[in-house]
mmCIF file of C-alpha atoms in Angstrom:
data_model
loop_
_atom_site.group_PDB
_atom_site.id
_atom_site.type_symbol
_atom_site.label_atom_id
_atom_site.label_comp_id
_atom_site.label_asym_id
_atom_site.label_seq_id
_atom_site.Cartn_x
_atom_site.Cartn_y
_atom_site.Cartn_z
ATOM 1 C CA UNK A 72 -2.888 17.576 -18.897
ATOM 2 C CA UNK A 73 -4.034 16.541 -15.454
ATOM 3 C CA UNK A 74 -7.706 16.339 -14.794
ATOM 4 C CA UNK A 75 -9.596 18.120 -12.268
ATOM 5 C CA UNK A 76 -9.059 14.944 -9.921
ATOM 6 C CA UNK A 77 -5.305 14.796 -9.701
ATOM 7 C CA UNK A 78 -4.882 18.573 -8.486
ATOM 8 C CA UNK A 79 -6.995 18.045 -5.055
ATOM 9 C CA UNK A 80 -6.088 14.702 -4.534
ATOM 10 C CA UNK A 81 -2.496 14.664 -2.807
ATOM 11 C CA UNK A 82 0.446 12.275 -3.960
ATOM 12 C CA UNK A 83 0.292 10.399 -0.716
ATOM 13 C CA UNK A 84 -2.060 10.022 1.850
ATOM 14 C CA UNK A 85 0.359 12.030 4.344
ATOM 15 C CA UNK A 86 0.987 15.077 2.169
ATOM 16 C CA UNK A 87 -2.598 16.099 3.375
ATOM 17 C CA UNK A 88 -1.302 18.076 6.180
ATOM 18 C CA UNK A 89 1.989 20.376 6.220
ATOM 19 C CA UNK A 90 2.991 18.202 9.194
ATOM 20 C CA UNK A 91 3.889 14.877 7.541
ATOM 21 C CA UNK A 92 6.688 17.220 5.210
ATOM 22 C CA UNK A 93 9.210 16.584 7.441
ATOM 23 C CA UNK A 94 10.638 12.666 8.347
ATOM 24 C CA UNK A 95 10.238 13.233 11.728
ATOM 25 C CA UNK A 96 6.115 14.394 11.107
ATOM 26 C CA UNK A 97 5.750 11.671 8.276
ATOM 27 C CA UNK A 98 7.419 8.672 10.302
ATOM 28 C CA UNK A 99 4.436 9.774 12.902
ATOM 29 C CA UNK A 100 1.952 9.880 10.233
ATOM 30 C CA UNK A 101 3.016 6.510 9.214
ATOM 31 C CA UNK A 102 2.878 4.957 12.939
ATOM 32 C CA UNK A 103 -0.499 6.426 13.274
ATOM 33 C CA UNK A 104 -2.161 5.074 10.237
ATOM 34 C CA UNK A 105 -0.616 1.572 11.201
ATOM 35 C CA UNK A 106 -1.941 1.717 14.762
ATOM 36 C CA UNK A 107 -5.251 3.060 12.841
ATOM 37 C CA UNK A 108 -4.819 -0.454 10.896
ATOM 38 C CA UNK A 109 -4.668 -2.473 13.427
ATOM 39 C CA UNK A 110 -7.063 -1.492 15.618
ATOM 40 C CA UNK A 111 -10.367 -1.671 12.702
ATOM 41 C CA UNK A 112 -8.963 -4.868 12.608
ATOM 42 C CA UNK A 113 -9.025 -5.472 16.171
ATOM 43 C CA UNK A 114 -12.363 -3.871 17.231
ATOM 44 C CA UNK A 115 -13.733 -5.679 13.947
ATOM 45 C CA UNK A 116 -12.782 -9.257 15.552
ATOM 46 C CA UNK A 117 -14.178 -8.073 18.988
ATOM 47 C CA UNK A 118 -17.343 -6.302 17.993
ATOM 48 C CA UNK A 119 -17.941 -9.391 15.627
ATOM 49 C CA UNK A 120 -17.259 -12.288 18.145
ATOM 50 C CA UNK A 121 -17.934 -11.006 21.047
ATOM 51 C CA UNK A 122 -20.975 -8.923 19.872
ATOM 52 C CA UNK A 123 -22.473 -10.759 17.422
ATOM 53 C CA UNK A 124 -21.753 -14.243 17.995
ATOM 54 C CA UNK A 125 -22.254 -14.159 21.402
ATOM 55 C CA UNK A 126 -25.030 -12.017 22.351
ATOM 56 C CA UNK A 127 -27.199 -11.105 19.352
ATOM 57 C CA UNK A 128 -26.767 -14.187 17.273
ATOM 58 C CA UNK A 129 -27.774 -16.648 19.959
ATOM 59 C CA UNK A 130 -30.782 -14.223 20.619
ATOM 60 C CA UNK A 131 -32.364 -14.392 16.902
ATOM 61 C CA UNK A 132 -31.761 -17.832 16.124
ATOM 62 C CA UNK A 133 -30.177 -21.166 17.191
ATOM 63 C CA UNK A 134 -26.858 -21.561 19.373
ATOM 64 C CA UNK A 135 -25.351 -23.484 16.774
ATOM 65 C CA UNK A 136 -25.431 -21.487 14.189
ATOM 66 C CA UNK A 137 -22.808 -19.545 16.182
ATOM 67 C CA UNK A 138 -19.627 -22.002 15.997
ATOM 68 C CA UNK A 139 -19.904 -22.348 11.913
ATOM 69 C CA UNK A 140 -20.104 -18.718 11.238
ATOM 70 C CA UNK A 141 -17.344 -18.298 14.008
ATOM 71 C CA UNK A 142 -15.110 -20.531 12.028
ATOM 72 C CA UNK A 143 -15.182 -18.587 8.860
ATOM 73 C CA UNK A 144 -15.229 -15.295 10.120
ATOM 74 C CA UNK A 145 -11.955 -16.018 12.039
ATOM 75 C CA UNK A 146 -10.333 -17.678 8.794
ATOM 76 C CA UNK A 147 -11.379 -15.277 7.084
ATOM 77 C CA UNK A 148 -10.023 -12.648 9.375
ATOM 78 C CA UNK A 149 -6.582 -14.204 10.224
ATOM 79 C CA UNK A 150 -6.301 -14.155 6.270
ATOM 80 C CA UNK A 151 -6.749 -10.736 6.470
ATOM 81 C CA UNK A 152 -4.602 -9.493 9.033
ATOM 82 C CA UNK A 153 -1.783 -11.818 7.642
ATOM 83 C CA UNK A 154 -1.925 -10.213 3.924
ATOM 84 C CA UNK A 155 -1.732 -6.736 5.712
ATOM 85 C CA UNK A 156 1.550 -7.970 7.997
ATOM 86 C CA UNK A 157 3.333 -9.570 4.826
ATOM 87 C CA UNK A 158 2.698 -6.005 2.761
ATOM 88 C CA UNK A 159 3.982 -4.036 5.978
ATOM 89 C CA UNK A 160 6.941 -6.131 6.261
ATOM 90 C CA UNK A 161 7.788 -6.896 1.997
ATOM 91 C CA UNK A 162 10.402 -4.311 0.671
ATOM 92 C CA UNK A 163 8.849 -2.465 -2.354
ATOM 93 C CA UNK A 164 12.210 -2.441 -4.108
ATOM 94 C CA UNK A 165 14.355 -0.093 -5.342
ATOM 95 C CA UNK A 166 15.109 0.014 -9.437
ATOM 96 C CA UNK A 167 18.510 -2.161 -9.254
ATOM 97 C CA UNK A 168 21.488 -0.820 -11.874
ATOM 98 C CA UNK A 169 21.069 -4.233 -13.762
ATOM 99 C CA UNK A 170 17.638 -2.794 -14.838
ATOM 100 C CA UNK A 171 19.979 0.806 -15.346
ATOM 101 C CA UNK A 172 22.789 -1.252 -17.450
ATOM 102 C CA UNK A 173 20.469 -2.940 -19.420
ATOM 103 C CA UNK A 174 18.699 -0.135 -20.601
ATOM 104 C CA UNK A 175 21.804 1.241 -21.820
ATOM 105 C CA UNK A 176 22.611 -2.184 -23.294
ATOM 106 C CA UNK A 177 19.674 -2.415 -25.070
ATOM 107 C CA UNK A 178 18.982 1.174 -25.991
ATOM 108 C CA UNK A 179 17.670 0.636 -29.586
ATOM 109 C CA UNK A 180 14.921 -1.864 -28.277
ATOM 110 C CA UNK A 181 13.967 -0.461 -25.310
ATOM 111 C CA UNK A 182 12.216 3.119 -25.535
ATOM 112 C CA UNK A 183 12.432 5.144 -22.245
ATOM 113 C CA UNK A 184 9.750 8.058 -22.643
ATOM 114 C CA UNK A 185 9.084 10.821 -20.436
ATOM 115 C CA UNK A 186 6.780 10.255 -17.186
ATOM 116 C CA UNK A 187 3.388 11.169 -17.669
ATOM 117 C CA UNK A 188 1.135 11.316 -14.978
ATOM 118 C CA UNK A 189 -0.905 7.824 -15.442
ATOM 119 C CA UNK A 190 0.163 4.391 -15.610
ATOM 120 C CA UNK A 191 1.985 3.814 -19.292
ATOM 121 C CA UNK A 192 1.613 -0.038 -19.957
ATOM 122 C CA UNK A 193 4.831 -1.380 -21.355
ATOM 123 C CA UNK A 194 6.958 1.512 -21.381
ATOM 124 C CA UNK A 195 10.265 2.636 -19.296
ATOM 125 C CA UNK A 196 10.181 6.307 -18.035
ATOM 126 C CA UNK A 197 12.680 8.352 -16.823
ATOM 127 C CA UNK A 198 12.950 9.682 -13.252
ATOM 128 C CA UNK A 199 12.751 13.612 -13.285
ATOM 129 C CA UNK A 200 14.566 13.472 -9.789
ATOM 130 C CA UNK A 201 17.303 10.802 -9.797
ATOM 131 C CA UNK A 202 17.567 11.051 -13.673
ATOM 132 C CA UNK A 203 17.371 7.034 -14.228
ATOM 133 C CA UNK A 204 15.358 5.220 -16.593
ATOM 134 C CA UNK A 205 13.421 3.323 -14.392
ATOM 135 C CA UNK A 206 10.768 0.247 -15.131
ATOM 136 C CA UNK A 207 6.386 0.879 -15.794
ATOM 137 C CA UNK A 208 5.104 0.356 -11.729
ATOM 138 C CA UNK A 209 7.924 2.101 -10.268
ATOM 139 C CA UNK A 210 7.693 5.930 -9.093
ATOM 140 C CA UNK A 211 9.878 8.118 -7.199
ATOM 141 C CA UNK A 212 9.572 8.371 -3.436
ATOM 142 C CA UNK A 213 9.625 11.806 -2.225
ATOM 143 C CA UNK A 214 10.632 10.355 1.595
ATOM 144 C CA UNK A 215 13.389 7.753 0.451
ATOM 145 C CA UNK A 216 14.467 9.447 -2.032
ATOM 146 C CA UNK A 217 14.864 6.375 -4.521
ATOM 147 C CA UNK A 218 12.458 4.967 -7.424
ATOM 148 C CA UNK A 219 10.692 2.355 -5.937
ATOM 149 C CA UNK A 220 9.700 -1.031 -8.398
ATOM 150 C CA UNK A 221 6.112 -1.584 -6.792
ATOM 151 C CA UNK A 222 4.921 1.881 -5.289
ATOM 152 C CA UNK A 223 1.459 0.388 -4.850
ATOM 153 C CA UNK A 224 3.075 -1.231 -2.137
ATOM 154 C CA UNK A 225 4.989 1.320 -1.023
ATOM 155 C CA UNK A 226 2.095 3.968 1.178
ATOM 156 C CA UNK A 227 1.686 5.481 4.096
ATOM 157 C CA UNK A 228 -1.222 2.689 6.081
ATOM 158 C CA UNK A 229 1.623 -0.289 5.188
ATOM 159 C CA UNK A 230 4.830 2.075 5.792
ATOM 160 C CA UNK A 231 7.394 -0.018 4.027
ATOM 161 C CA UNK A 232 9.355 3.242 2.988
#
């Protein structure tokens, strides 16, 4: 039974609006929450150096404080925007047919159950809509049309679909 939660919140964060249903209004969605993305973190690095360092910082205390705090941000930042390019541009997977053969290989060991809404630690479900067991992590996507191995990687602000 699904808790009060799971019937307002939608299944992605594009199925908010009737818009994103098609590919044509979801690949739009999708652009827009990237160029969303990128520009937090490109008014965060502006408002922060630019801003901070160099007009309030220098104001409160020391100049030199400015370079060391400069350094880290900007390390810390670069990190940043790096991990978000390398989860845009990583495929998510699709469930390969070794994982499909080797269920049927090893039928007696391996249990598939149904899918429940939740995460089910250990346990291989079967897909409703391509009617595949399919590994715990992986989910159907409604968009590609596949079961895809790491769905938490797979959304509509990286757009890896």
């Amino acid at each position: 039974r699904a808790s009060a939660w799971h019937l307002h919140v939608p299944a992605m964060a594009g199925e908010c609006c009737g818009f994103a249903d098609t590919p044509q209004g979801y690949r739009w969605c999708t652009r827009l929450a990237k160029l969303f993305c990128l520009s937090i973190f490109a008014a965060e690095s502006l408002s922060y150096n630019v801003v901070f360092l160099g007009r309030l910082l220098p104001a409160w205390v020391r100049p030199f404080c400015s370079f060391p705090l400069a350094v880290v941000f900007n390390v810390l930042w670069c990190l940043s925007v790096c991990c978000y390019l390398r989860a845009m541009f990583a495929d998510p997977g699709v469930v390969p047919k070794q994982w499909q053969e080797f269920v049927q290989k090893e039928d007696t060991d391996i249990t598939v159950s149904a899918p429940r809404h939740g995460w089910q630690p250990g346990v291989a479900t079967m897909c409703k809509d391509c009617n595949i067991p399919r590994p715990e992590r992986s989910h159907h996507c409604s968009h590609c049309k596949v079961c895809v191995l790491r769905y938490d990687h797979h959304c509509i602000w990286i757009d890896n679909c």
